[in-house]
N, CA, C and O of each residue as an XYZ file, in Angstrom:
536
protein
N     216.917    272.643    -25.744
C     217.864    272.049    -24.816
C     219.211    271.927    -25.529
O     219.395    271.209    -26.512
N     220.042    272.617    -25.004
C     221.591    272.467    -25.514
C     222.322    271.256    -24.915
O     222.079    270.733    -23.828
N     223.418    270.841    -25.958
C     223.964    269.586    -25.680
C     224.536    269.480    -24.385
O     224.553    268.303    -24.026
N     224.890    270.063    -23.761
C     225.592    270.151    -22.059
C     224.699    269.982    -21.152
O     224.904    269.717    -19.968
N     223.506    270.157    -21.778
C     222.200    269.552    -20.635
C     221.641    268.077    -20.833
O     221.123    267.336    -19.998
N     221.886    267.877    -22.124
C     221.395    266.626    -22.698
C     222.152    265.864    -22.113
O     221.587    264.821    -21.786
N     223.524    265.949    -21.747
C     224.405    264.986    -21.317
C     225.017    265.145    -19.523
O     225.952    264.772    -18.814
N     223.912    265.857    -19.465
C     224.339    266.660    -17.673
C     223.621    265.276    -17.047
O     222.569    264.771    -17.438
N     224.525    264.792    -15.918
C     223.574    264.094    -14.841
C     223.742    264.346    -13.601
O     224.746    264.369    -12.889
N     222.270    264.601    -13.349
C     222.185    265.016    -11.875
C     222.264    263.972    -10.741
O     221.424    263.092    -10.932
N     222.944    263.791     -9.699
C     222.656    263.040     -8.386
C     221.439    263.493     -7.485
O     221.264    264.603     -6.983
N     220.821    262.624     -7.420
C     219.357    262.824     -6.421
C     219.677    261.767     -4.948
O     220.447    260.867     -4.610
N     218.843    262.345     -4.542
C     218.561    261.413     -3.000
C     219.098    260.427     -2.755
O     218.785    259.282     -3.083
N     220.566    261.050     -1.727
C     221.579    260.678     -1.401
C     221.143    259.543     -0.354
O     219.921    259.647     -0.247
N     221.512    258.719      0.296
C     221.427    257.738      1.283
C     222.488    257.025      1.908
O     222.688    255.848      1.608
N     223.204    257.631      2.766
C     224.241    256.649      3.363
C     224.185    256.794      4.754
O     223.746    257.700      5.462
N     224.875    255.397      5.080
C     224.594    255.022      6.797
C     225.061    255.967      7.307
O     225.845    256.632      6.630
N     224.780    256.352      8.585
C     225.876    257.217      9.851
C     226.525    256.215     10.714
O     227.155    256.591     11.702
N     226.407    254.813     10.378
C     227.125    253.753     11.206
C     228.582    253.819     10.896
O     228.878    252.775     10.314
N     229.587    254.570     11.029
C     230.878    254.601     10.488
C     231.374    253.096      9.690
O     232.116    253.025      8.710
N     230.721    251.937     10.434
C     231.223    250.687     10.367
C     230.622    249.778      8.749
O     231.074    248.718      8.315
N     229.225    250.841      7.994
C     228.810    250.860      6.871
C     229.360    251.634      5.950
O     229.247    252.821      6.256
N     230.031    251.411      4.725
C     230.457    252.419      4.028
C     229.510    252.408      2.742
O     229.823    253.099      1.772
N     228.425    251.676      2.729
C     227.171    251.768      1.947
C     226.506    252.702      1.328
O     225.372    252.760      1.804
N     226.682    253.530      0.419
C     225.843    254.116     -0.030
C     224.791    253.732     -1.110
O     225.076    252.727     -1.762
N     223.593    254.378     -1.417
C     222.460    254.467     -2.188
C     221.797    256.028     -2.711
O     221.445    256.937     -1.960
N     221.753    256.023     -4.204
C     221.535    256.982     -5.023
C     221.161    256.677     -5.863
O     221.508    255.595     -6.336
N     219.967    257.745     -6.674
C     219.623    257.333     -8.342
C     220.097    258.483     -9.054
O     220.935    259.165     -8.466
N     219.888    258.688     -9.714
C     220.556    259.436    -10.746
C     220.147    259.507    -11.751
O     220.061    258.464    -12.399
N     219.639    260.964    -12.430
C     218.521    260.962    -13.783
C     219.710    262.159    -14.847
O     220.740    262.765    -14.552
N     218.934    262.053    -16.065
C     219.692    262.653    -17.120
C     218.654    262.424    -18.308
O     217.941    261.426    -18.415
N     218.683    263.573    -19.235
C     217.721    263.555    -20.120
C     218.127    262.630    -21.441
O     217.503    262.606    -22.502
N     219.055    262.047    -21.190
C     220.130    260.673    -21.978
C     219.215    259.790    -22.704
O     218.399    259.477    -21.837
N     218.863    259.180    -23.840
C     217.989    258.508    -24.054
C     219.101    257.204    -24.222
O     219.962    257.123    -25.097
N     218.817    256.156    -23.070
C     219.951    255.196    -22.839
C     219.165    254.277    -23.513
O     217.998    254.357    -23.896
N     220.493    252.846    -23.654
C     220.464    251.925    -24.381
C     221.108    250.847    -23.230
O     221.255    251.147    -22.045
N     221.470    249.495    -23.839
C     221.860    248.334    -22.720
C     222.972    248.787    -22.841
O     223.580    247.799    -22.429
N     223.846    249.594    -23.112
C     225.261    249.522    -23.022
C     225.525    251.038    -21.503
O     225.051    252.171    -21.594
N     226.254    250.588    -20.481
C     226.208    251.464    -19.622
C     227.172    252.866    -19.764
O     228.378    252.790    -19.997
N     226.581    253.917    -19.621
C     226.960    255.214    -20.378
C     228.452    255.982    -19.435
O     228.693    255.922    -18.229
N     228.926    256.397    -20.110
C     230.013    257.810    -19.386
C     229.981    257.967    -18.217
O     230.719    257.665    -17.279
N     228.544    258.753    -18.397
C     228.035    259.602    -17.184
C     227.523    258.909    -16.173
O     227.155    259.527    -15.174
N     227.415    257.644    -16.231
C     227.087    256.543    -15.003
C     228.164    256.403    -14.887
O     228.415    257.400    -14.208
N     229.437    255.726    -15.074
C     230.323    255.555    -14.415
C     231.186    256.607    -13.538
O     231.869    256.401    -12.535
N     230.917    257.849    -14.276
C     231.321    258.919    -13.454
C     230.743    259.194    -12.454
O     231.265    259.649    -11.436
N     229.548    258.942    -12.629
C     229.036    259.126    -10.874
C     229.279    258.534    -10.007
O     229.307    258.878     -8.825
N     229.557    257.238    -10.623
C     229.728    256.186     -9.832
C     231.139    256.337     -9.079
O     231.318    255.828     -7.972
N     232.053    257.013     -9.700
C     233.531    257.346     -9.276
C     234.017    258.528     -8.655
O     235.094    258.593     -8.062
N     232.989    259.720     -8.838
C     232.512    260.588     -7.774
C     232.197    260.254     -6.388
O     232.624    260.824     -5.384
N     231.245    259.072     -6.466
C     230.548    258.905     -5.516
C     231.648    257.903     -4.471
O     231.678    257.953     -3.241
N     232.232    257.296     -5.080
C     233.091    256.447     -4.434
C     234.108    257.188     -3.518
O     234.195    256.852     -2.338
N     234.988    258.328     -4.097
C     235.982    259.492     -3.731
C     234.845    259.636     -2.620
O     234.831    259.086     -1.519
N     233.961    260.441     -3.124
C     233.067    261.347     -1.868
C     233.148    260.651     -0.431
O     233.707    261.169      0.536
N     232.516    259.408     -0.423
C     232.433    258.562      0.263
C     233.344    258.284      1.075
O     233.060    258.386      2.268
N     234.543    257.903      0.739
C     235.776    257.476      1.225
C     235.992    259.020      1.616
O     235.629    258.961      2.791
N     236.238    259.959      1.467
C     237.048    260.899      1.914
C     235.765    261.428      3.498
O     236.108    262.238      4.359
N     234.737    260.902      3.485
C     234.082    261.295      4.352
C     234.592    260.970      6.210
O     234.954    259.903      6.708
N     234.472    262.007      6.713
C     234.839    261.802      8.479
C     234.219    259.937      9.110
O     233.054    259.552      9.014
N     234.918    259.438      9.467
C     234.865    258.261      9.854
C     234.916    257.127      8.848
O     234.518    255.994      9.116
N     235.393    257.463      7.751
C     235.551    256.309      6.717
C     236.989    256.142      6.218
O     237.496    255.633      5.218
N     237.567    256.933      7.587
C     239.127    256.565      7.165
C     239.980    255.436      7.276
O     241.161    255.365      6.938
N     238.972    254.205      7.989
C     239.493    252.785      7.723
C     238.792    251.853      6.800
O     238.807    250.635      6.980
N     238.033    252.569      5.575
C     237.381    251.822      4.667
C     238.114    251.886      3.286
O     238.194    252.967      2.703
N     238.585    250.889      2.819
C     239.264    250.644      1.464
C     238.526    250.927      0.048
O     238.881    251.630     -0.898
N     236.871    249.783      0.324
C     235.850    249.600     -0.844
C     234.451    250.696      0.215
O     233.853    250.524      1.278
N     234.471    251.541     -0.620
C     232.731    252.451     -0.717
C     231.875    251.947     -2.104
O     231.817    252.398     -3.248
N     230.919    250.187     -1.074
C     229.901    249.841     -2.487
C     228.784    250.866     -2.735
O     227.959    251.162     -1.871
N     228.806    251.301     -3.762
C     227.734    252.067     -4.378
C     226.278    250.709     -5.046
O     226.254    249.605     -5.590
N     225.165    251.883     -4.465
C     224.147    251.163     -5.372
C     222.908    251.965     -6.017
O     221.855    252.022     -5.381
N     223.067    252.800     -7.708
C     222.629    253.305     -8.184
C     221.551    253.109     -8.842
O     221.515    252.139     -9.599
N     220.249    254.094     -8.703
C     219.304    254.291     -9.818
C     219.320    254.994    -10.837
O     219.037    256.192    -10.881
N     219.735    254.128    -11.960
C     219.535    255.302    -12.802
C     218.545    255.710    -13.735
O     218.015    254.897    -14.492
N     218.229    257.066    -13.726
C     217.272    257.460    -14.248
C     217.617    257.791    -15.993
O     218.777    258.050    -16.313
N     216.678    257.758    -16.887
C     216.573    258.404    -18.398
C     215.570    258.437    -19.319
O     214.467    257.913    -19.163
N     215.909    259.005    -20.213
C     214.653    259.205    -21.306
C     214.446    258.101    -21.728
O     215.379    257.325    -21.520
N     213.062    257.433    -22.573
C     211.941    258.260    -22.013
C     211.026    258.117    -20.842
O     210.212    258.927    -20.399
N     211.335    256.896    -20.428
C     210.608    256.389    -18.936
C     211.754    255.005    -18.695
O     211.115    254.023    -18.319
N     212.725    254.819    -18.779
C     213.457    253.913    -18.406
C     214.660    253.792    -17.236
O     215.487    254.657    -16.949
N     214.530    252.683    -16.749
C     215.922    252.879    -15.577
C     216.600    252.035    -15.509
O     216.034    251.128    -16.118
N     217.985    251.515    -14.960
C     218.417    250.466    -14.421
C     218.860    250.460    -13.907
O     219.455    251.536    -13.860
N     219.405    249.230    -12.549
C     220.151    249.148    -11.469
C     221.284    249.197    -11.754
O     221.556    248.543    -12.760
N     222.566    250.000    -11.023
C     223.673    249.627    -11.389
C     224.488    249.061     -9.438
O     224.090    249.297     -8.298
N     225.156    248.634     -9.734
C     226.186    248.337     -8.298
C     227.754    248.586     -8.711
O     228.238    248.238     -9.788
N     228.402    249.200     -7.740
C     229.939    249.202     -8.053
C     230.157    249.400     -7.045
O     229.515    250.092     -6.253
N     231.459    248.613     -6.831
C     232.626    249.322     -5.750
C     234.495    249.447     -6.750
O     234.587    249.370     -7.975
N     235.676    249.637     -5.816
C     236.850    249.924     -6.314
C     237.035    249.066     -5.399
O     236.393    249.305     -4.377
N     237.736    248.064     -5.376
C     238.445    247.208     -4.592
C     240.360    247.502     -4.354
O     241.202    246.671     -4.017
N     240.506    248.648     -4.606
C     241.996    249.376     -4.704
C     242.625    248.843     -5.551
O     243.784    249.255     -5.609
N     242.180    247.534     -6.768
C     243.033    247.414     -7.982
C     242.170    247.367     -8.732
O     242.657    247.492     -9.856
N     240.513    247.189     -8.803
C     240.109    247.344     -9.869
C     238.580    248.018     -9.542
O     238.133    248.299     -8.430
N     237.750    248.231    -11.207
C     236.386    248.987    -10.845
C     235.520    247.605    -11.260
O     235.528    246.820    -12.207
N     234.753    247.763     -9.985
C     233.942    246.465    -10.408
C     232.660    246.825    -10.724
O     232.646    247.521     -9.709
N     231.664    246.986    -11.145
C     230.353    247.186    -12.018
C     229.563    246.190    -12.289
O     229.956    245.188    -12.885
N     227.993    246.415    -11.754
C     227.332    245.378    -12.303
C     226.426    245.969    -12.662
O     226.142    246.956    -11.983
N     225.556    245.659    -13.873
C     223.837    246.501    -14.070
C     222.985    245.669    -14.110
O     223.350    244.494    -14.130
N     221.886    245.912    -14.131
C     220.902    245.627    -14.645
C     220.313    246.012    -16.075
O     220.646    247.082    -16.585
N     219.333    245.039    -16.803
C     218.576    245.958    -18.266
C     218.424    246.914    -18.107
O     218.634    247.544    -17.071
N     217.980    247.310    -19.183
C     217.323    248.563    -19.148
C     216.028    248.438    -18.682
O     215.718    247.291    -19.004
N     215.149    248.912    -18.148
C     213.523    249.085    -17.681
C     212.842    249.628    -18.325
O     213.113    250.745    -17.884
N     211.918    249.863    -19.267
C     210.367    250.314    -19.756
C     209.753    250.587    -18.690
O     209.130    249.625    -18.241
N     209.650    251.967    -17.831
C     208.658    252.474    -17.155
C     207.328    253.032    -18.096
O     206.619    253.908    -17.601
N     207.069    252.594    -19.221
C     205.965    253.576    -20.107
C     204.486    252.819    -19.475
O     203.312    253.188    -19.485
N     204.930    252.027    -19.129
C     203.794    251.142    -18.419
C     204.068    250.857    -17.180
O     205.178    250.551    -16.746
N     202.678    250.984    -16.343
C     202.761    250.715    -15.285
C     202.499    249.126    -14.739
O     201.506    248.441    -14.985
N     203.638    248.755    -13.958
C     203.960    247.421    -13.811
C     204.476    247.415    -12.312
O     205.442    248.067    -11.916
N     203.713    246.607    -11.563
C     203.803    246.325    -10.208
C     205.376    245.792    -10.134
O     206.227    246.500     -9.596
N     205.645    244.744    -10.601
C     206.672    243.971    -10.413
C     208.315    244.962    -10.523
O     209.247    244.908     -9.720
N     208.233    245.662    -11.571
C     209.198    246.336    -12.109
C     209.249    247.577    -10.567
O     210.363    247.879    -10.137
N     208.512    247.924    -10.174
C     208.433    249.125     -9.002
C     209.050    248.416     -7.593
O     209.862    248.803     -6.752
N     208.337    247.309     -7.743
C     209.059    246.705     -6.296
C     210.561    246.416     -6.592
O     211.436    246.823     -5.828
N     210.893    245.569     -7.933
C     212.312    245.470     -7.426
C     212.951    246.460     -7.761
O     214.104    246.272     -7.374
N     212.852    247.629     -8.373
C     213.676    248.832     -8.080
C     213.587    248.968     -6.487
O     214.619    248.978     -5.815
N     211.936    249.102     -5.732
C     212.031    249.433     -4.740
C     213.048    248.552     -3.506
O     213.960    249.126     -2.911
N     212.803    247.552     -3.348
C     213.611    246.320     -2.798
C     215.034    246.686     -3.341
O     215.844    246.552     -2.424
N     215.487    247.000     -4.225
C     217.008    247.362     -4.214
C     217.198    248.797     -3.529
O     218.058    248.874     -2.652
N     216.585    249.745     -3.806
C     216.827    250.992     -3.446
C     216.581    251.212     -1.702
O     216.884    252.213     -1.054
N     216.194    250.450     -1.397
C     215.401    250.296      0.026
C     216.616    249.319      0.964
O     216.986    249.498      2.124
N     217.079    248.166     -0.110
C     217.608    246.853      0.521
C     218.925    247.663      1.722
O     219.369    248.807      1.819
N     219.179    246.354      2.475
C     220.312    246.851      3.995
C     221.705    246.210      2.603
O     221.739    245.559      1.559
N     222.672    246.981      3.573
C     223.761    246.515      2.882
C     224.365    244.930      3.682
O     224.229    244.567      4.851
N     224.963    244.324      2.668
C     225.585    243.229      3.099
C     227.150    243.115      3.237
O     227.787    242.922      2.201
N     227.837    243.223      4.470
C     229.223    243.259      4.681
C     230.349    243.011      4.048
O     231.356    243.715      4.117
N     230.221    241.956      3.378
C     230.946    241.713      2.535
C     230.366    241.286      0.743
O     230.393    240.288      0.024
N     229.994    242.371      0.663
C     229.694    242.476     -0.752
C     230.569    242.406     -1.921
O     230.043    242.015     -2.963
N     231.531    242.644     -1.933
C     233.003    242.108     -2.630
C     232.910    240.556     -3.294
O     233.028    240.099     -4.430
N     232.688    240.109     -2.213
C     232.428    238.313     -2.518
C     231.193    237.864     -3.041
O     230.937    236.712     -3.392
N     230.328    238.999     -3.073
C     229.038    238.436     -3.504
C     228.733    238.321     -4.925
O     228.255    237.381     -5.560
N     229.413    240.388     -5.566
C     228.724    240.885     -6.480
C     229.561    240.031     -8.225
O     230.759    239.756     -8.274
N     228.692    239.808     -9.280
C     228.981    238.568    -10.268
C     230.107    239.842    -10.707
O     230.142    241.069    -10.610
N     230.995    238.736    -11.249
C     232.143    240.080    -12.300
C     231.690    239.600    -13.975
O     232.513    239.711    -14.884
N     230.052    238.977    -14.255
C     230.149    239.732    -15.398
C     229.656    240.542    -15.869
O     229.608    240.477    -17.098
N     228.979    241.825    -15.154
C     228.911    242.736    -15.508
C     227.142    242.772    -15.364
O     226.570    243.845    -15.558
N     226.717    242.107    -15.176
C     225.233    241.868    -15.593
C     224.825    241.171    -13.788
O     225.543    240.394    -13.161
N     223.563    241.724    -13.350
C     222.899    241.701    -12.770
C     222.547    240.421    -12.529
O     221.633    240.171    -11.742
C-alpha cells in the first residue's frame, strides 16, 4: 500500500433529507489511517467538502449552516462521531473518542447506531458544545 492510499479517505453512504427545509446531512467515512484522539486532516476535509456540496445543492439556496454528522471509520477496528457545521464566521466541530471496535460490544453499536440513524434537530447551532468534545 503506497502512501496516497494510506492517507486517501473515502465518503460512504451518503444520507440527506429531500425536505428542502432540512439541510441535514449524515455520512461515515473510512480510511486505512491508524487514528488517535486527536481529529485528523482528512476528517476535516470531508467535513468541508461536504458542507460546500450541500449548500450548493438545488433547494438549499436559503440555507446559511449545512450540519454535518460523520462516521468515521479507521484502522484497526476503531471509529468516532464527529458533528460540524460553518456558521458563516466560524468551523464548529465536535467529536467523540475514539472507539475499540476489536470487541464486540452492544452498547458501543447502538450509539453509533442512534447517532447515525438520529432525525435532525432545527436548530442545532444552539445546541452543539464549542468544546470540541462530544
Amino acid at each position: 500500500m503506497d502512501d496516497t492510499q494510506i492517507h486517501e479517505w473515502r465518503a460512504k453512504c451518503l444520507y440527506a433529507y429531500e425536505d428542502p427545509g432540512i439541510s441535514h446531512i449524515n455520512r461515515y467515512t473510512a480510511s486505512a489511517i491508524i487514528g488517535d484522539e486527536r481529529l485528523l486532516r482528512g476528517e476535516i476535509l470531508c467535513l468541508l467538502r461536504l458542507f460546500r456540496g450541500r449548500l450548493r445543492n438545488k433547494g438549499m439556496e436559503n440555507h446559511v449552516i449545512a450540519p454535518v454528522l460523520m462516521i468515521s471509520l479507521m484502522r484497526p477496528q476503531h471509529a468516532r462521531i464527529i458533528e460540524g457545521y460553518f456558521d458563516g464566521k466560524e468551523l464548529v466541530i465536535s467529536k467523540s473518542p475514539l472507539y475499540d471496535f476489536t470487541r464486540e460490544e452492544q452498547a458501543l453499536l447502538r450509539l453509533f447506531a442512534r447517532n447515525l440513524f438520529s432525525r435532525p434537530i432545527v436548530q442545532l447551532h444552539l445546541l452543539l458544545p464549542r468544546s470540541g468534545m462530544l
